[in-house]
């Protein structure tokens, strides 16, 4: 379809969301760039190689209690009325002796148990023991936590703070991780300004919002200057960022006279999908130029955010070898009806109230895709599948908590 035909036809045929996303992901290839990073800088990074424990943890038999290291056989028969008496020493534990230990400290040679301090009484250099112990009692064995050679994490695992603590405990100081995927964020539009908007002008927010989402999702964002609606300048902007893993534009993705970015991408590459059956934001487009995925987000702020989650987030995770986890959800009861058109997946913004016995979700009064506050002041959205015509008041729904997702 040529450009004039496309504008005339509009979006009479819209691609199903799942199909559009599949087309984009099929065009995306994970990069293979890796880098060594200290553990303190590895949080949220994807491992590029398997992590295996290089040593036992603990690396020695350790006391599990404050008390005295003893030979268990020296405590046999001890009781509150008839304690066994041992000689206190500082070195190795020989028959008839005991050595003071603290929780986590090394158990001296010769000892095979630890008697708790509250089950003893010290009398000068002698120790009365009031408890009979079994061999190994109150002793953490070498390798009790992790054995040398134990597989810890596979390549592709996204490191969490607890994972980093475990790696540090086994003696790992640095790890090889994939570089963060690099995403060029290009805001477009004649009407956009950085500050002090006049009549017909608006402050640029989409590019800023998207660039922060990129960082939250584990990428590195290059937040570019505004590009006006000029085909040559748009082409130059896209081509100059093809060294990035993903290029994302905001605005100019519809079929109006000033919506040029899909034509530009199709001229220098291929538009895979233009027009998706979702609301808000059906004018979204995705394509590829010289093996670089290009995500063309709509200019209306709400539609921009919705489509960033549906397209930019999964392709960023794909190219960066990062796991794409489901968004956190909260079940709630609807306080008002949410309408939807069959065949379209609808994302309805809601406010959550968890103060009562059960959580409730109130759809925002504003339904327009140009009202950014309806996202900023919402707690999440309810996804209405293509197969149904909406949800009724009183229905139990799942609210996706988009703001906290990674």
Short mmCIF file of N, CA, C and O in Angstrom, two decimals, residues 16 44 61 69 71 95 97 110 138 147 180 209 216 234 293 304 329 344 374:
data_model
loop_
_atom_site.label_atom_id
_atom_site.label_comp_id
_atom_site.label_asym_id
_atom_site.label_seq_id
_atom_site.Cartn_x
_atom_site.Cartn_y
_atom_site.Cartn_z
N UNK A 16 -3.82 -8.25 15.61
CA UNK A 16 -4.00 -8.69 16.99
C UNK A 16 -2.70 -8.42 17.77
O UNK A 16 -1.60 -8.60 17.25
N UNK A 44 20.59 -6.65 39.00
CA UNK A 44 19.72 -6.47 37.86
C UNK A 44 20.35 -6.82 36.52
O UNK A 44 19.70 -6.71 35.48
N UNK A 61 34.29 -26.27 59.79
CA UNK A 61 33.24 -26.59 60.75
C UNK A 61 33.10 -25.42 61.70
O UNK A 61 34.09 -24.94 62.28
N UNK A 69 33.44 -25.96 72.76
CA UNK A 69 33.66 -27.10 71.87
C UNK A 69 34.18 -28.26 72.69
O UNK A 69 35.12 -28.11 73.50
N UNK A 71 34.40 -32.96 72.96
CA UNK A 71 34.17 -34.26 72.36
C UNK A 71 32.86 -34.78 72.91
O UNK A 71 32.66 -34.84 74.13
N UNK A 95 40.78 -35.49 74.73
CA UNK A 95 39.85 -36.11 75.68
C UNK A 95 39.89 -35.43 77.05
O UNK A 95 40.96 -35.15 77.59
N UNK A 97 38.82 -32.35 77.71
CA UNK A 97 39.00 -30.89 77.66
C UNK A 97 37.86 -30.23 76.89
O UNK A 97 37.10 -30.89 76.19
N UNK A 110 39.76 -31.75 66.99
CA UNK A 110 39.49 -32.71 68.05
C UNK A 110 38.08 -32.64 68.58
O UNK A 110 37.56 -33.63 69.13
N UNK A 138 25.08 -28.97 67.47
CA UNK A 138 25.41 -27.54 67.54
C UNK A 138 26.66 -27.19 66.74
O UNK A 138 27.35 -26.21 67.05
N UNK A 147 28.25 -26.34 48.69
CA UNK A 147 29.39 -27.19 48.42
C UNK A 147 30.16 -26.69 47.20
O UNK A 147 29.58 -26.18 46.24
N UNK A 180 24.08 -3.90 29.23
CA UNK A 180 22.70 -3.45 29.20
C UNK A 180 22.32 -3.12 27.75
O UNK A 180 23.12 -2.51 27.02
N UNK A 209 9.56 10.07 29.64
CA UNK A 209 8.92 8.94 30.31
C UNK A 209 9.47 7.61 29.80
O UNK A 209 9.84 6.72 30.58
N UNK A 216 14.52 1.59 33.94
CA UNK A 216 13.89 0.73 34.94
C UNK A 216 13.85 -0.72 34.47
O UNK A 216 13.94 -1.65 35.28
N UNK A 234 13.90 12.94 10.11
CA UNK A 234 13.52 11.71 10.80
C UNK A 234 14.38 10.55 10.31
O UNK A 234 14.83 9.72 11.12
N UNK A 293 15.58 -3.41 15.58
CA UNK A 293 14.14 -3.21 15.78
C UNK A 293 13.82 -1.74 16.02
O UNK A 293 14.56 -1.03 16.72
N UNK A 304 1.15 6.06 24.49
CA UNK A 304 2.60 5.87 24.44
C UNK A 304 3.05 4.92 25.54
O UNK A 304 3.81 3.97 25.29
N UNK A 329 0.39 -8.39 39.86
CA UNK A 329 -1.05 -8.18 39.80
C UNK A 329 -1.68 -8.21 41.18
O UNK A 329 -1.13 -8.79 42.12
N UNK A 344 -10.75 -6.12 20.35
CA UNK A 344 -9.75 -5.14 20.79
C UNK A 344 -9.36 -5.43 22.23
O UNK A 344 -10.23 -5.66 23.08
N UNK A 374 -4.06 10.58 34.00
CA UNK A 374 -4.86 9.39 34.25
C UNK A 374 -3.98 8.15 34.42
O UNK A 374 -4.42 7.15 34.97
#
